[in-house]
Amino acid sequence: ALARSHGVTVFMVVHSVIAVLLARECVTDDVVVGAAVSLRNDPALLSVAGMMVGTVALRTRINSTDRFAAVLDEVRRVDLEAMANADVSFDDVVAKVDPPRRMNEHPLFTVMLAYRRALELPQIDGLTGFDIDNAGASTGYDLTWDLVDTGDSLTIRLLYATDKFRESTAELFMQRVRRIAESVTAEPEIVIGEIELLSGLERSALT
């Protein structure tokens, strides 16, 4: 309902929610995540068998005073622009941006969004499912949010680099994504800085 009412896709909603989490957790207004895109639109690849997938960097500006509806609008603009230019070589993008390099770290982003439709899977009733998967060391990124859209529900699996995060930290990220999603679904005009990330137990521990 949130996606339809704001003219965005499910991917854009989840991208917005995760971008808000990263902006709040990292205390930044500049969030970059990666996403996989199909390269099948390239005429040169139409006769080639196999999966043709590229990677785009999605950079979003998020201020704590922004309303979530405005973040959705910005994410929609960013995502559509990135998809329209998906045929640009990733190596060319990296060369143009020329970011500082760190050993064993992706040059543009360390968080990946992987989205796919699962039309052949059984339909799942109820609310969105959330799972934790202790397999992140092999993903190549610090965090990979693996999204499976069945049409009636969305399952989110978090893969995390075990040399950088504990399972308890990954669980906290998932819990906070859930809280953000619930907050913005109930009130799309909510101010980003006013979204409650902490649980009641966490708030009590701080007092």
Tab-separated table of N, CA, C and O in Angstrom, residues 84-150:
chain	number	residue	atom	x	y	z
A	84	ALA	N	18.674	3.836	-15.436
A	84	ALA	CA	18.746	4.355	-16.803
A	84	ALA	C	20.180	4.394	-17.315
A	84	ALA	O	20.413	4.399	-18.528
A	85	ASN	N	21.140	4.414	-16.381
A	85	ASN	CA	22.552	4.478	-16.769
A	85	ASN	C	23.312	3.208	-16.381
A	85	ASN	O	24.537	3.222	-16.256
A	86	ALA	N	22.557	2.108	-16.242
A	86	ALA	CA	23.170	0.854	-15.802
A	86	ALA	C	24.157	0.295	-16.808
A	86	ALA	O	25.002	-0.541	-16.459
A	87	ASP	N	24.068	0.750	-18.065
A	87	ASP	CA	24.976	0.229	-19.085
A	87	ASP	C	26.361	0.865	-19.020
A	87	ASP	O	27.281	0.444	-19.705
A	88	VAL	N	26.523	1.899	-18.197
A	88	VAL	CA	27.833	2.522	-18.022
A	88	VAL	C	28.728	1.566	-17.252
A	88	VAL	O	28.326	1.026	-16.207
A	89	SER	N	29.908	1.329	-17.721
A	89	SER	CA	30.831	0.407	-17.072
A	89	SER	C	31.098	0.816	-15.625
A	89	SER	O	31.382	1.988	-15.342
A	90	PHE	N	31.004	-0.174	-14.714
A	90	PHE	CA	31.262	0.116	-13.309
A	90	PHE	C	32.692	0.598	-13.111
A	90	PHE	O	32.957	1.494	-12.307
A	91	ASP	N	33.614	0.026	-13.846
A	91	ASP	CA	35.015	0.456	-13.743
A	91	ASP	C	35.161	1.914	-14.162
A	91	ASP	O	35.968	2.660	-13.580
A	92	ASP	N	34.388	2.334	-15.166
A	92	ASP	CA	34.429	3.732	-15.589
A	92	ASP	C	33.904	4.656	-14.496
A	92	ASP	O	34.428	5.758	-14.291
A	93	VAL	N	32.861	4.206	-13.795
A	93	VAL	CA	32.305	5.001	-12.693
A	93	VAL	C	33.338	5.164	-11.587
A	93	VAL	O	33.551	6.268	-11.064
A	94	VAL	N	33.995	4.060	-11.215
A	94	VAL	CA	35.006	4.110	-10.159
A	94	VAL	C	36.150	5.042	-10.559
A	94	VAL	O	36.633	5.847	-9.755
A	95	ALA	N	36.570	4.953	-11.832
A	95	ALA	CA	37.661	5.809	-12.301
A	95	ALA	C	37.266	7.272	-12.255
A	95	ALA	O	38.080	8.147	-11.930
A	96	LYS	N	35.990	7.557	-12.585
A	96	LYS	CA	35.517	8.942	-12.597
A	96	LYS	C	35.424	9.507	-11.175
A	96	LYS	O	35.831	10.638	-10.904
A	97	VAL	N	34.887	8.709	-10.263
A	97	VAL	CA	34.736	9.156	-8.871
A	97	VAL	C	36.088	9.211	-8.167
A	97	VAL	O	36.345	10.106	-7.357
A	98	ASP	N	36.947	8.221	-8.473
A	98	ASP	CA	38.292	8.139	-7.901
A	98	ASP	C	38.276	8.250	-6.376
A	98	ASP	O	38.905	9.135	-5.791
A	99	PRO	N	37.573	7.322	-5.711
A	99	PRO	CA	37.479	7.385	-4.251
A	99	PRO	C	38.766	6.896	-3.594
A	99	PRO	O	39.569	6.192	-4.227
A	100	PRO	N	38.982	7.240	-2.324
A	100	PRO	CA	40.123	6.685	-1.588
A	100	PRO	C	40.002	5.161	-1.534
A	100	PRO	O	38.906	4.640	-1.337
A	101	ARG	N	41.096	4.447	-1.718
A	101	ARG	CA	41.060	2.989	-1.736
A	101	ARG	C	41.530	2.423	-0.403
A	101	ARG	O	42.475	2.931	0.195
A	102	ARG	N	40.854	1.350	0.027
A	102	ARG	CA	41.263	0.608	1.215
A	102	ARG	C	41.393	-0.857	0.850
A	102	ARG	O	40.610	-1.371	0.060
A	103	MET	N	42.337	-1.508	1.442
A	103	MET	CA	42.582	-2.913	1.177
A	103	MET	C	41.356	-3.751	1.522
A	103	MET	O	40.738	-3.559	2.571
A	104	ASN	N	40.970	-4.662	0.623
A	104	ASN	CA	39.867	-5.599	0.838
A	104	ASN	C	38.534	-4.903	1.088
A	104	ASN	O	37.682	-5.421	1.824
A	105	GLU	N	38.329	-3.734	0.489
A	105	GLU	CA	37.069	-3.017	0.644
A	105	GLU	C	36.607	-2.499	-0.705
A	105	GLU	O	37.404	-2.020	-1.506
A	106	HIS	N	35.302	-2.614	-0.965
A	106	HIS	CA	34.743	-2.143	-2.229
A	106	HIS	C	34.983	-0.639	-2.360
A	106	HIS	O	34.854	0.102	-1.386
A	107	PRO	N	35.314	-0.153	-3.553
A	107	PRO	CA	35.666	1.263	-3.699
A	107	PRO	C	34.514	2.245	-3.510
A	107	PRO	O	34.751	3.397	-3.147
A	108	LEU	N	33.271	1.826	-3.752
A	108	LEU	CA	32.154	2.770	-3.697
A	108	LEU	C	31.156	2.507	-2.579
A	108	LEU	O	30.525	3.438	-2.091
A	109	PHE	N	30.997	1.265	-2.182
A	109	PHE	CA	30.013	0.970	-1.134
A	109	PHE	C	30.371	-0.330	-0.427
A	109	PHE	O	31.065	-1.182	-0.980
A	110	THR	N	29.877	-0.476	0.804
A	110	THR	CA	30.122	-1.693	1.577
A	110	THR	C	28.819	-2.374	1.972
A	110	THR	O	28.833	-3.360	2.707
A	111	VAL	N	27.695	-1.816	1.497
A	111	VAL	CA	26.371	-2.388	1.767
A	111	VAL	C	25.690	-2.676	0.436
A	111	VAL	O	25.670	-1.817	-0.453
A	112	MET	N	25.146	-3.875	0.298
A	112	MET	CA	24.534	-4.314	-0.959
A	112	MET	C	23.068	-4.654	-0.752
A	112	MET	O	22.698	-5.253	0.267
A	113	LEU	N	22.231	-4.255	-1.716
A	113	LEU	CA	20.825	-4.654	-1.745
A	113	LEU	C	20.628	-5.635	-2.894
A	113	LEU	O	20.933	-5.311	-4.042
A	114	ALA	N	20.124	-6.817	-2.576
A	114	ALA	CA	19.868	-7.823	-3.613
A	114	ALA	C	18.376	-8.129	-3.601
A	114	ALA	O	17.859	-8.671	-2.618
A	115	TYR	N	17.679	-7.777	-4.679
A	115	TYR	CA	16.217	-7.926	-4.746
A	115	TYR	C	15.846	-8.876	-5.867
A	115	TYR	O	16.387	-8.792	-6.965
A	116	ARG	N	14.917	-9.778	-5.580
A	116	ARG	CA	14.419	-10.660	-6.633
A	116	ARG	C	12.977	-11.045	-6.362
A	116	ARG	O	12.556	-11.146	-5.210
A	117	ARG	N	12.228	-11.259	-7.437
A	117	ARG	CA	10.870	-11.766	-7.322
A	117	ARG	C	10.929	-13.281	-7.231
A	117	ARG	O	11.746	-13.920	-7.862
A	118	ALA	N	10.044	-13.860	-6.455
A	118	ALA	CA	10.001	-15.313	-6.292
A	118	ALA	C	8.584	-15.791	-6.610
A	118	ALA	O	7.867	-16.316	-5.764
A	119	LEU	N	8.180	-15.596	-7.857
A	119	LEU	CA	6.805	-15.877	-8.246
A	119	LEU	C	6.449	-17.354	-8.145
A	119	LEU	O	5.287	-17.711	-8.014
A	120	GLU	N	7.448	-18.220	-8.214
A	120	GLU	CA	7.167	-19.651	-8.182
A	120	GLU	C	7.123	-20.221	-6.761
A	120	GLU	O	6.779	-21.374	-6.566
A	121	LEU	N	7.462	-19.386	-5.784
A	121	LEU	CA	7.417	-19.864	-4.406
A	121	LEU	C	5.988	-19.859	-3.888
A	121	LEU	O	5.157	-19.085	-4.352
A	122	PRO	N	5.648	-20.695	-2.913
A	122	PRO	CA	4.307	-20.664	-2.320
A	122	PRO	C	4.030	-19.300	-1.720
A	122	PRO	O	4.916	-18.637	-1.199
A	123	GLN	N	2.787	-18.863	-1.796
A	123	GLN	CA	2.410	-17.589	-1.220
A	123	GLN	C	2.470	-17.674	0.298
A	123	GLN	O	2.062	-18.674	0.905
A	124	ILE	N	2.974	-16.634	0.941
A	124	ILE	CA	3.137	-16.606	2.391
A	124	ILE	C	2.147	-15.622	2.980
A	124	ILE	O	2.128	-14.444	2.608
A	125	ASP	N	1.327	-16.092	3.884
A	125	ASP	CA	0.344	-15.231	4.516
A	125	ASP	C	0.972	-14.470	5.682
A	125	ASP	O	1.964	-14.908	6.255
A	126	GLY	N	0.402	-13.329	6.006
A	126	GLY	CA	0.844	-12.601	7.188
A	126	GLY	C	1.829	-11.506	6.890
A	126	GLY	O	1.966	-11.042	5.766
A	127	LEU	N	2.560	-11.119	7.915
A	127	LEU	CA	3.476	-9.997	7.823
A	127	LEU	C	4.792	-10.396	7.189
A	127	LEU	O	5.088	-11.576	7.007
A	128	THR	N	5.585	-9.389	6.886
A	128	THR	CA	6.904	-9.629	6.314
A	128	THR	C	7.745	-10.494	7.237
A	128	THR	O	7.748	-10.311	8.454
A	129	GLY	N	8.479	-11.439	6.650
A	129	GLY	CA	9.352	-12.291	7.445
A	129	GLY	C	10.745	-11.712	7.527
A	129	GLY	O	11.239	-11.106	6.585
A	130	PHE	N	11.387	-11.888	8.655
A	130	PHE	CA	12.752	-11.418	8.841
A	130	PHE	C	13.605	-12.579	9.334
A	130	PHE	O	13.232	-13.266	10.279
A	131	ASP	N	14.735	-12.815	8.696
A	131	ASP	CA	15.631	-13.887	9.104
A	131	ASP	C	17.052	-13.351	9.212
A	131	ASP	O	17.418	-12.401	8.534
A	132	ILE	N	17.840	-13.972	10.070
A	132	ILE	CA	19.257	-13.664	10.180
A	132	ILE	C	20.039	-14.841	9.612
A	132	ILE	O	19.733	-15.990	9.898
A	133	ASP	N	21.032	-14.556	8.798
A	133	ASP	CA	21.833	-15.630	8.205
A	133	ASP	C	23.306	-15.350	8.479
A	133	ASP	O	23.832	-14.321	8.085
A	134	ASN	N	23.953	-16.265	9.165
A	134	ASN	CA	25.352	-16.102	9.523
A	134	ASN	C	26.237	-16.595	8.374
A	134	ASN	O	26.971	-17.558	8.490
A	135	ALA	N	26.129	-15.917	7.215
A	135	ALA	CA	26.882	-16.340	6.039
A	135	ALA	C	27.554	-15.169	5.355
A	135	ALA	O	27.954	-15.257	4.214
A	136	GLY	N	27.661	-14.072	6.079
A	136	GLY	CA	28.111	-12.848	5.448
A	136	GLY	C	29.574	-12.806	5.060
A	136	GLY	O	29.964	-11.997	4.243
A	137	ALA	N	30.399	-13.662	5.638
A	137	ALA	CA	31.824	-13.604	5.353
A	137	ALA	C	32.128	-13.868	3.885
A	137	ALA	O	33.154	-13.457	3.374
A	138	SER	N	31.212	-14.521	3.183
A	138	SER	CA	31.460	-14.868	1.789
A	138	SER	C	30.770	-13.936	0.805
A	138	SER	O	30.822	-14.142	-0.390
A	139	THR	N	30.087	-12.896	1.294
A	139	THR	CA	29.322	-12.037	0.393
A	139	THR	C	30.196	-10.994	-0.307
A	139	THR	O	29.820	-10.483	-1.345
A	140	GLY	N	31.327	-10.639	0.268
A	140	GLY	CA	32.175	-9.610	-0.322
A	140	GLY	C	31.833	-8.209	0.139
A	140	GLY	O	32.508	-7.247	-0.240
A	141	TYR	N	30.793	-8.056	0.948
A	141	TYR	CA	30.381	-6.748	1.465
A	141	TYR	C	30.225	-6.840	2.983
A	141	TYR	O	30.050	-7.927	3.537
A	142	ASP	N	30.234	-5.678	3.648
A	142	ASP	CA	30.025	-5.682	5.094
A	142	ASP	C	28.628	-6.200	5.428
A	142	ASP	O	28.448	-6.992	6.352
A	143	LEU	N	27.635	-5.697	4.682
A	143	LEU	CA	26.246	-6.112	4.873
A	143	LEU	C	25.601	-6.341	3.512
A	143	LEU	O	25.796	-5.542	2.592
A	144	THR	N	24.846	-7.412	3.381
A	144	THR	CA	24.049	-7.653	2.185
A	144	THR	C	22.619	-7.918	2.618
A	144	THR	O	22.344	-8.865	3.358
A	145	TRP	N	21.711	-7.064	2.167
A	145	TRP	CA	20.292	-7.236	2.458
A	145	TRP	C	19.679	-7.986	1.278
A	145	TRP	O	19.573	-7.458	0.177
A	146	ASP	N	19.307	-9.228	1.517
A	146	ASP	CA	18.779	-10.101	0.477
A	146	ASP	C	17.257	-10.087	0.550
A	146	ASP	O	16.666	-10.565	1.521
A	147	LEU	N	16.611	-9.535	-0.476
A	147	LEU	CA	15.168	-9.318	-0.471
A	147	LEU	C	14.493	-10.271	-1.447
A	147	LEU	O	14.849	-10.318	-2.620
A	148	VAL	N	13.510	-11.015	-0.959
A	148	VAL	CA	12.742	-11.930	-1.812
A	148	VAL	C	11.277	-11.518	-1.749
A	148	VAL	O	10.638	-11.595	-0.697
A	149	ASP	N	10.737	-11.087	-2.890
A	149	ASP	CA	9.368	-10.599	-2.998
A	149	ASP	C	8.498	-11.695	-3.599
A	149	ASP	O	8.681	-12.074	-4.755
A	150	THR	N	7.551	-12.220	-2.815
A	150	THR	CA	6.670	-13.272	-3.314
A	150	THR	C	5.406	-12.701	-3.946
A	150	THR	O	4.593	-13.437	-4.478
